[in-house]
Amino acid sequence: MSFFEHYNYHLAIVLSMIGFYTMISRTNLVKKIAGLNIFQVSVFILFISIGVLDGGTVPILEAGQENYSNPLPHVLILTAIVVGVATTALGLALVVRIREAYGTVEEDEVQAQDDLP
Amino acid sequence: MLPLIVVAPLLGAAVAALLPAGRLPWLWATAVSWFMLFAAAALAADVLELGVLSYWMGAWMPPIGIEYRLDAANALLALLIAGLAAVVMPFAGRSLGHEIPVEKTPWLYAAMLLFLSGQMGIAVTGDAFNVFVFLEISSLATYTLIALGRDRRALTASFSYLIMGTVGATFFLIGVGLLYAMTGTLNMADLAARIPDVAQTRTVHTAYAFIVVGICLKLALFPLHLWLPNAYTYAPSAVTVLIAATATKVAIYVLVRFVYTVFGPEFSFGEMPTLYLLVPLAVVGLLSTSVVAIGQDKIKRMLAYSSVAQIGYMVLGIGMATSAGLTAALLHVFNHAMMKGALFMALGCIAYRLGTSRIDVFRGLGRRMPFTMAAFVAGGLSLIGVPLTVGFISKWHLVLAAIELGWWPIVAVIIIGSLLAVIYIWRVVEVAYFQQADNMTRCEAPLSLLLPTWVLVLANFWFGIDTRLTVGLAEQAAALLTGVAP
């Protein structure tokens, strides 16, 4: 088993770390949401990888086909994508309201304004 | 009947969003929450009589189809959610009407019903992926509800909750995905049957770690609780009551369900070091957040920190890995919801009249708002764990469970935690009853706010004296979850 055989799983891990790092290190709230999104997408890749079958085709009945990918992870991920879109939309809406209330989307500046009496 | 309890608030939310602004959405939401209470009571009675109830979505047989499953553990939780919703909704009308502009009411009650639907969904579903979906439905509704707070810090509180909550839910999703990769099923009962065969693999270990950490973020276990104090403090009063009383409790239930049913106690406590993870964190969290609570001058924030401490008690019970410990944990889930509900409602009454919950407005409040303060004190006594209140019952069971294991230091920790609660409740009592305000005019909260508050306060005493229902259900649930025949 070579390292590259499971490159999709490694990719998912790398992506999730990128997303996580963005969330932790950036003070810009929009970038935080972007990081969250990347993190979620890495999980989608993980799920879709689970459903893949060697030599399998799309799960649609067709003559001459024996092997199909597992459709269940795909369906689950469709739901998870919807959840992710809703979360992103809500997060961005909150960022808009934060900007209206504070005049900035930088976390440290928001914090500084709150610390004032 | 079983799916109806989830579908009713879900559809109700859509209807509420379409109703004209004003009192109508509130009346509708109240009607829906009362219907949920009746349905949950009927279902709980069925569970006590017949055992496990199961409903197959679209008549697809589990484990292929999605199953709704109700046993003693979820019946207790469903009853708790529906009961609190039925008490909070009448309270919300006056309280939220005061805090939120009238044109937002349809969306507000739609979000509240969505929240209830999500919570109820987590409670009754028997499908691991469904837990994630409902978790996100209720979380998204919670984020919007918190952001409605009048203070602009509500927005940042909601934002940080959104980030941490989504990370928690996504961790949970990773765990479920890894479990699916190993077992090929998402049904909890089926997972429980198949995990022992693959329990030695690293994938299952990783899945367990992801699921436990993800849920612990949601339930605000000690080092992961940073989102909670701000979220509770800046949310509108009625929303705080609802989320403080139900949201973290449901997450506790998910933890119990996964640790005990899906992975099983042998795996969780034998194969994985759950005991060494949960118990120390619970103890440290319990003591440290109680101390932090003492130093707060915003009473709402103080109670939020005390919530984190109380979560410590529940996790402690879960970590004991015995039937007695689990009984205590489930009892405390139910009882803490009642006491914190009563306390936050009393604060809601105070915020309705005085607009804030800073400690200086409490001066002389014992005479200015006698009934509200009496409710606060009663809730506080219950929080401390004075006999004849529910707080005593759950702490008593927790102490008994610790003694059974011979964990004497833990008994001491439980008692110290209660003493710390005495200190922070006493601070408020002292200011309210022994200090004079400049303005001593009476300003009692209106009856529509006092009545629901006192219903919960009386429930604190009722279930503190007559423990048959709560202890019976909790014992049955614990026996079921730990695999001991009842």
XYZ file of C-alpha atoms in Angstrom:
603
model
C 0.000 0.000 0.000
C 1.743 3.111 -1.160
C 1.293 6.545 0.237
C -0.434 7.833 -2.887
C -2.957 5.034 -3.052
C -5.204 6.858 -0.636
C -4.406 10.347 -1.823
C -8.048 11.429 -1.517
C -8.034 10.827 2.234
C -4.762 12.692 2.609
C -6.245 15.521 0.587
C -9.223 15.649 2.939
C -6.909 15.886 5.941
C -4.783 18.619 4.341
C -7.887 20.591 3.369
C -9.405 20.316 6.819
C -6.172 21.534 8.383
C -6.085 24.496 5.987
C -9.660 25.344 6.921
C -8.985 24.969 10.609
C -5.850 27.078 10.469
C -7.707 29.816 8.608
C -10.417 29.808 11.255
C -7.939 30.082 14.102
C -5.376 32.454 12.648
C -7.449 35.035 10.743
C -9.112 37.887 12.568
C -11.264 38.831 9.589
C -14.723 37.373 10.204
C -15.405 36.724 6.510
C -12.163 34.755 6.261
C -13.201 32.785 9.328
C -16.391 31.771 7.519
C -14.325 30.848 4.464
C -12.111 28.670 6.653
C -15.181 27.008 8.136
C -16.405 26.315 4.634
C -13.107 24.727 3.569
C -13.215 22.572 6.685
C -16.724 21.394 5.844
C -15.802 20.668 2.232
C -12.948 18.442 3.397
C -15.519 16.346 5.241
C -17.634 16.121 2.115
C -14.610 14.744 0.241
C -14.045 12.209 2.997
C -17.656 11.029 2.743
C -17.665 10.837 -1.037
C -14.393 8.864 -0.967
C -16.078 6.279 1.220
C -18.690 5.576 -1.430
C -16.287 5.034 -4.314
C -15.817 1.502 -5.662
C -12.841 0.462 -7.805
C -14.083 0.273 -11.374
C -17.563 1.261 -10.258
C -19.750 3.622 -12.194
C -22.440 6.110 -11.281
C -25.306 4.460 -9.454
C -27.728 4.407 -12.389
C -29.006 1.071 -13.673
C -27.486 0.390 -17.074
C -26.992 -2.710 -19.195
C -23.495 -4.222 -19.019
C -22.618 -2.621 -15.716
C -21.912 -4.738 -12.676
C -20.318 -2.384 -10.159
C -21.860 0.786 -8.874
C -20.604 3.403 -6.448
C -22.480 3.505 -3.188
C -25.106 6.243 -3.560
C -25.832 6.645 0.145
C -22.786 8.794 1.041
C -23.613 11.030 -1.908
C -27.144 11.516 -0.694
C -25.926 12.204 2.822
C -23.469 14.754 1.509
C -26.183 16.489 -0.479
C -27.921 17.057 2.844
C -24.675 18.134 4.481
C -23.998 20.578 1.643
C -27.406 22.151 2.198
C -26.610 22.455 5.887
C -23.230 23.977 5.009
C -24.811 26.516 2.657
C -27.326 27.498 5.327
C -24.567 27.894 7.913
C -22.457 29.992 5.548
C -25.409 32.200 4.655
C -26.282 32.716 8.303
C -22.654 33.386 9.196
C -22.275 35.970 6.444
C -25.578 37.586 7.450
C -24.219 37.889 10.979
C -21.026 39.436 9.606
C -23.136 42.027 7.777
C -24.989 42.857 11.003
C -21.725 43.013 12.937
C -20.404 45.466 10.394
C -23.551 47.572 10.747
C -23.207 47.591 14.520
C -19.449 48.012 14.845
C -18.317 49.410 11.489
C -15.677 46.711 11.087
C -15.322 42.986 10.392
C -11.974 42.547 12.154
C -12.331 40.496 15.314
C -9.689 42.376 17.310
C -11.256 45.758 16.502
C -14.693 44.466 17.509
C -13.191 43.200 20.737
C -11.502 46.517 21.388
C -14.810 48.364 20.961
C -16.538 46.012 23.406
C -13.833 46.433 26.007
C -14.461 50.184 26.124
C -16.820 51.070 28.974
C -47.890 9.829 16.856
C -44.124 9.458 17.090
C -43.120 11.374 13.935
C -45.851 13.919 14.574
C -43.986 15.290 17.550
C -41.174 16.364 15.215
C -43.268 17.224 12.189
C -45.773 19.402 14.073
C -43.265 22.118 15.074
C -41.501 21.828 11.702
C -44.698 22.555 9.786
C -45.752 24.926 12.535
C -42.627 26.973 11.879
C -43.579 27.391 8.218
C -47.092 28.469 9.216
C -45.758 30.870 11.849
C -43.531 32.552 9.269
C -46.588 33.224 7.088
C -48.799 34.668 9.833
C -49.159 38.466 10.109
C -46.962 40.176 12.667
C -48.452 40.717 16.093
C -49.867 38.332 18.648
C -51.001 35.659 16.206
C -47.598 33.935 15.671
C -47.151 33.752 19.425
C -50.587 32.203 19.966
C -49.853 29.697 17.231
C -46.436 28.786 18.651
C -47.973 28.342 22.095
C -50.676 26.064 20.695
C -48.056 23.973 18.873
C -45.862 23.670 21.968
C -48.852 22.555 24.070
C -49.738 19.990 21.469
C -46.128 18.745 21.702
C -46.461 18.418 25.451
C -49.628 16.318 25.168
C -48.049 14.166 22.476
C -44.865 13.695 24.495
C -46.844 12.793 27.624
C -48.911 10.248 25.698
C -45.744 8.763 24.182
C -43.987 8.594 27.541
C -46.976 6.768 28.995
C -46.823 4.326 26.080
C -43.105 3.766 26.626
C -43.594 3.058 30.309
C -46.279 0.552 29.428
C -45.079 -1.092 26.218
C -41.313 -0.561 26.171
C -39.534 0.686 23.057
C -41.611 2.393 20.375
C -40.353 2.369 16.818
C -41.544 4.164 13.700
C -40.250 3.417 10.218
C -39.967 6.402 7.927
C -41.861 5.709 4.699
C -42.382 2.141 5.936
C -38.759 1.265 5.047
C -37.521 -1.317 7.434
C -34.508 -0.335 9.567
C -31.519 -0.537 9.233
C -32.110 0.460 5.602
C -34.766 3.031 6.332
C -34.663 5.801 8.872
C -36.046 4.776 12.202
C -37.573 6.887 14.937
C -37.091 5.100 18.172
C -38.369 5.989 21.598
C -37.184 4.244 24.742
C -37.110 5.368 28.362
C -34.100 7.649 27.811
C -35.550 9.623 24.925
C -39.031 9.618 26.423
C -37.651 11.475 29.424
C -35.905 13.934 27.132
C -38.913 14.439 24.845
C -41.064 15.114 27.886
C -38.500 17.618 29.134
C -38.256 19.511 25.831
C -41.999 19.630 25.284
C -42.725 20.489 28.906
C -40.307 23.397 28.953
C -41.494 24.643 25.590
C -45.062 24.615 26.872
C -44.037 26.724 29.882
C -41.667 29.079 28.058
C -43.961 29.920 25.153
C -46.617 31.697 27.267
C -43.767 33.535 28.998
C -42.204 34.472 25.678
C -45.228 36.446 24.479
C -44.852 39.273 26.981
C -41.125 39.031 27.486
C -40.096 38.922 23.822
C -42.805 41.388 22.848
C -40.908 43.803 25.059
C -37.467 43.047 23.630
C -38.032 42.466 19.939
C -39.673 44.740 17.345
C -43.166 43.565 16.479
C -42.530 43.166 12.738
C -40.028 40.400 13.467
C -42.459 38.198 15.442
C -43.436 35.778 12.643
C -39.793 34.912 11.962
C -38.975 34.846 15.640
C -41.596 32.233 16.449
C -40.743 30.326 13.275
C -37.140 30.108 14.539
C -38.322 29.020 17.977
C -40.484 26.260 16.535
C -37.633 25.160 14.252
C -35.416 24.984 17.294
C -37.954 22.795 19.093
C -38.354 20.611 16.042
C -34.598 20.083 15.841
C -34.307 19.271 19.520
C -37.219 16.874 19.391
C -35.769 15.287 16.263
C -32.480 14.566 18.037
C -34.421 13.113 20.915
C -36.491 10.613 18.966
C -34.359 9.627 15.983
C -32.565 6.301 15.875
C -30.325 7.242 12.970
C -26.830 8.665 13.445
C -26.875 10.925 10.401
C -30.295 12.245 11.319
C -28.832 13.412 14.615
C -26.423 15.610 12.671
C -29.179 17.087 10.503
C -31.445 17.872 13.454
C -28.492 19.188 15.426
C -27.845 21.673 12.654
C -31.530 22.615 12.301
C -31.754 23.473 15.970
C -28.315 25.106 16.035
C -29.071 27.364 13.074
C -32.298 28.426 14.770
C -30.372 29.057 17.994
C -27.819 31.280 16.253
C -30.564 33.496 14.841
C -32.391 33.613 18.178
C -29.259 34.671 20.050
C -28.471 37.320 17.446
C -31.855 38.931 18.186
C -30.614 40.180 21.545
C -30.728 43.961 21.981
C -27.096 44.389 22.963
C -24.835 44.438 19.905
C -22.566 41.935 21.636
C -25.341 39.405 20.958
C -24.099 39.430 17.351
C -20.516 38.534 18.214
C -21.719 35.980 20.769
C -23.864 34.374 18.097
C -20.979 34.463 15.621
C -18.541 32.698 17.883
C -21.215 30.152 18.782
C -21.772 29.615 15.060
C -18.086 28.934 14.450
C -17.666 26.605 17.427
C -21.031 24.928 17.037
C -20.405 24.175 13.375
C -16.949 22.804 14.120
C -18.533 20.570 16.753
C -21.247 19.355 14.417
C -18.728 18.766 11.624
C -16.493 16.755 13.968
C -19.547 14.687 14.759
C -20.176 14.246 11.033
C -16.589 13.051 10.471
C -17.070 10.500 13.226
C -20.317 9.246 11.745
C -18.655 9.037 8.316
C -15.806 6.925 9.673
C -18.278 4.646 11.433
C -20.213 4.273 8.208
C -17.009 3.394 6.382
C -16.341 0.602 8.875
C -19.827 -0.802 9.327
C -21.907 0.301 6.342
C -24.836 1.366 8.461
C -26.158 4.495 10.096
C -28.864 3.024 12.288
C -27.829 3.310 15.932
C -29.049 -0.118 16.990
C -27.381 -1.688 13.963
C -24.170 0.240 14.618
C -24.180 -1.022 18.180
C -24.445 -4.589 16.907
C -21.659 -4.228 14.346
C -19.066 -2.107 16.146
C -17.756 -4.908 18.424
C -16.485 -6.778 15.344
C -14.339 -3.849 14.242
C -13.698 -2.285 17.652
C -9.949 -2.902 17.473
C -9.396 -0.784 14.368
C -7.894 2.649 14.420
C -10.756 3.997 12.325
C -13.300 3.247 15.037
C -11.028 4.741 17.677
C -10.734 7.904 15.597
C -14.472 7.983 15.013
C -15.073 7.734 18.734
C -12.671 10.583 19.437
C -14.261 12.818 16.816
C -17.804 12.110 17.996
C -17.074 12.645 21.683
C -15.102 15.858 21.124
C -17.710 17.164 18.676
C -20.566 16.600 21.101
C -18.571 17.965 24.023
C -18.232 21.208 22.062
C -22.010 21.289 21.693
C -22.687 20.545 25.331
C -20.043 23.015 26.554
C -17.918 20.653 28.599
C -15.381 22.674 30.551
C -12.532 23.647 28.214
C -14.904 23.815 25.247
C -17.487 26.065 26.917
C -16.190 29.442 25.754
C -19.159 30.161 23.517
C -21.732 29.608 26.229
C -21.477 32.521 28.708
C -21.772 35.230 26.060
C -24.489 33.386 24.172
C -26.626 33.032 27.299
C -25.923 36.553 28.505
C -26.839 38.478 25.386
C -29.716 36.392 24.029
C -33.259 37.698 24.715
C -34.572 36.501 28.104
C -37.084 33.924 26.858
C -34.535 32.533 24.404
C -32.004 32.103 27.195
C -34.575 30.148 29.188
C -35.275 27.881 26.250
C -31.684 27.184 25.202
C -30.307 26.973 28.742
C -32.996 24.505 29.686
C -32.957 22.296 26.602
C -30.059 22.759 24.143
C -27.148 21.532 26.257
C -29.370 18.837 27.778
C -30.061 17.380 24.367
C -26.326 17.357 23.631
C -25.779 15.494 26.918
C -28.325 12.951 25.767
C -26.480 12.518 22.447
C -23.259 11.898 24.362
C -24.988 9.306 26.553
C -26.554 7.692 23.527
C -23.268 7.354 21.664
C -21.093 6.402 24.605
C -23.527 3.848 26.001
C -25.714 2.593 23.155
C -23.759 2.965 19.936
C -20.232 2.236 21.158
C -21.285 0.398 24.291
C -19.779 0.699 27.771
C -17.209 -2.051 27.130
C -15.735 -0.121 24.226
C -16.085 3.362 25.698
C -14.673 2.564 29.108
C -12.557 -0.498 28.359
C -11.043 0.118 24.951
C -11.026 3.931 25.149
C -9.975 6.008 28.175
C -13.313 7.827 28.462
C -13.214 7.746 32.242
C -9.887 9.555 32.379
C -11.120 12.140 29.921
C -14.584 12.974 31.226
C -14.189 12.758 34.984
C -11.173 15.083 35.426
C -12.591 17.608 32.961
C -15.949 17.515 34.723
C -14.315 18.030 38.125
C -12.061 20.868 36.985
C -14.912 22.499 35.089
C -17.299 22.165 37.980
C -14.985 23.868 40.440
C -13.374 26.483 38.207
C -16.567 27.775 36.572
C -18.304 27.939 39.955
C -15.486 30.175 41.155
C -15.730 32.293 38.009
C -19.495 32.588 38.570
C -18.902 34.112 41.991
C -16.961 36.969 40.436
C -19.574 38.035 37.878
C -21.522 41.228 38.400
C -24.000 40.438 35.645
C -26.388 37.910 37.160
C -27.340 36.413 33.816
C -23.669 35.773 33.123
C -23.250 34.315 36.593
C -26.021 31.802 35.911
C -24.460 31.001 32.532
C -21.191 30.048 34.238
C -23.141 28.095 36.801
C -24.726 26.184 33.887
C -21.256 25.102 32.771
C -20.602 23.942 36.335
C -23.861 21.986 36.411
C -22.919 20.329 33.121
C -19.892 19.123 35.064
C -22.211 17.197 37.398
C -23.967 15.527 34.492
C -20.737 14.565 32.733
C -19.402 13.275 36.032
C -22.402 10.968 36.249
C -21.841 9.789 32.688
C -18.144 9.234 33.364
C -18.856 6.958 36.315
C -19.925 4.248 33.875
C -22.307 2.687 36.376
C -26.044 2.398 36.270
C -26.326 4.569 39.388
C -24.092 7.265 37.948
C -26.032 7.353 34.723
C -29.318 7.551 36.641
C -27.959 10.575 38.481
C -26.771 12.182 35.255
C -30.134 11.748 33.525
C -31.966 12.953 36.624
C -29.800 16.029 36.735
C -30.484 16.680 33.047
C -34.175 16.815 33.874
C -33.824 18.637 37.184
C -31.272 21.193 36.070
C -33.555 22.148 33.197
C -36.298 22.932 35.719
C -34.129 24.919 38.122
C -32.231 26.880 35.474
C -35.480 27.485 33.631
C -37.011 28.970 36.792
C -33.927 31.084 37.531
C -33.601 32.490 34.030
C -37.345 33.194 33.944
C -37.077 35.160 37.177
C -34.232 37.107 35.569
C -36.458 37.607 32.538
C -39.101 39.182 34.811
C -36.465 41.480 36.291
C -35.119 42.388 32.878
C -38.693 43.123 31.751
C -39.130 45.720 34.501
C -35.596 47.023 34.968
C -34.002 46.298 31.599
C -30.799 44.729 32.908
C -29.501 42.022 35.195
C -26.528 43.830 36.735
C -26.142 43.160 40.440
C -26.761 46.799 41.421
C -30.371 46.738 40.164
C -31.054 43.943 42.661
C -30.762 46.394 45.552
C -33.955 46.262 47.569
C -35.563 44.047 44.959
C -36.810 41.705 47.671
C -39.398 44.331 48.533
C -39.846 45.853 45.090
C -40.543 42.581 43.287
C -41.382 40.139 46.100
C -42.825 37.332 43.986
C -40.076 37.431 41.385
C -37.355 37.431 43.988
C -39.077 34.623 45.863
C -39.031 32.606 42.640
C -35.355 33.425 42.188
C -34.549 32.311 45.719
C -36.543 29.113 45.291
C -34.687 28.355 42.062
C -31.434 29.188 43.806
C -32.198 26.804 46.665
C -32.869 24.117 44.116
C -29.579 24.908 42.376
C -27.725 24.580 45.670
C -29.470 21.290 46.364
C -31.541 21.980 49.460
C -33.754 19.025 50.468
C -37.331 19.032 49.138
C -36.130 20.520 45.838
C -35.108 18.687 42.680
C -31.501 19.810 43.071
C -31.231 17.724 46.199
C -32.619 14.626 44.523
C -30.111 14.598 41.676
C -27.138 15.481 43.859
C -28.172 12.821 46.367
C -28.192 10.217 43.628
C -24.846 11.471 42.345
C -23.291 11.235 45.806
C -24.738 7.745 46.259
C -23.264 6.689 42.913
C -19.847 8.075 43.914
C -19.966 6.310 47.270
C -20.892 3.061 45.538
C -17.650 3.338 43.571
C -15.721 4.433 46.653
C -14.768 7.717 45.028
C -14.602 9.793 48.194
C -12.729 12.750 46.633
C -15.578 13.039 44.108
C -18.107 13.198 46.951
C -16.085 16.070 48.376
C -16.044 17.787 44.979
C -19.827 17.539 44.685
C -20.248 19.084 48.136
C -17.698 21.847 47.454
C -19.508 22.627 44.198
C -22.761 23.019 46.122
C -21.098 25.293 48.663
C -19.765 27.486 45.856
C -23.334 27.671 44.542
C -24.435 28.832 47.999
C -21.930 31.690 47.723
C -23.057 32.990 44.368
C -26.744 32.644 45.084
C -26.277 34.274 48.478
C -24.596 37.300 46.891
C -27.808 38.035 45.015
C -30.027 37.310 48.020
C -27.985 39.612 50.189
C -28.183 42.513 47.758
C -31.882 41.954 47.147
C -33.042 41.634 50.739
C -30.519 43.468 52.893
C -29.651 46.537 50.850
C -31.892 49.517 50.265
C -32.520 51.038 46.873
C -32.954 54.771 46.286
C -36.264 54.104 44.577
C -38.426 51.711 46.569
C -41.607 51.787 44.470
C -43.176 48.401 43.854
C -42.658 47.156 40.312
C -43.823 43.541 40.342
C -43.640 41.737 37.005
C -46.972 41.194 35.198
C -48.937 38.045 35.929
C -48.345 36.600 32.443
C -44.638 36.438 33.269
C -44.960 35.436 36.906
C -47.352 32.569 36.289
C -45.051 30.487 34.018
C -42.122 31.248 36.333
C -44.016 29.939 39.333
C -45.197 26.898 37.422
C -41.537 25.944 37.013
C -40.708 26.842 40.608
C -43.520 24.632 41.860
C -42.323 21.895 39.519
C -38.972 22.184 41.294
C -40.661 21.386 44.585
C -43.149 18.883 43.184
C -40.475 16.713 41.587
C -38.303 17.241 44.640
C -40.923 15.600 46.832
C -42.642 13.170 44.498
C -39.762 11.564 42.632
C -41.579 8.548 41.264
C -41.886 9.771 37.675
C -38.406 11.270 37.209
C -36.400 8.737 39.187
C -38.443 5.879 37.737
C -37.844 6.982 34.142
C -34.194 7.789 34.787
C -33.551 4.422 36.446
C -35.306 2.588 33.648
C -33.310 4.558 31.072
C -30.003 3.952 32.844
C -30.702 0.248 33.169
C -31.543 0.095 29.481
C -28.424 2.017 28.454
C -25.965 0.116 30.622
C -27.474 -3.173 29.540
C -28.622 -4.238 33.002
C -32.073 -5.766 33.039
C -34.427 -3.394 34.876
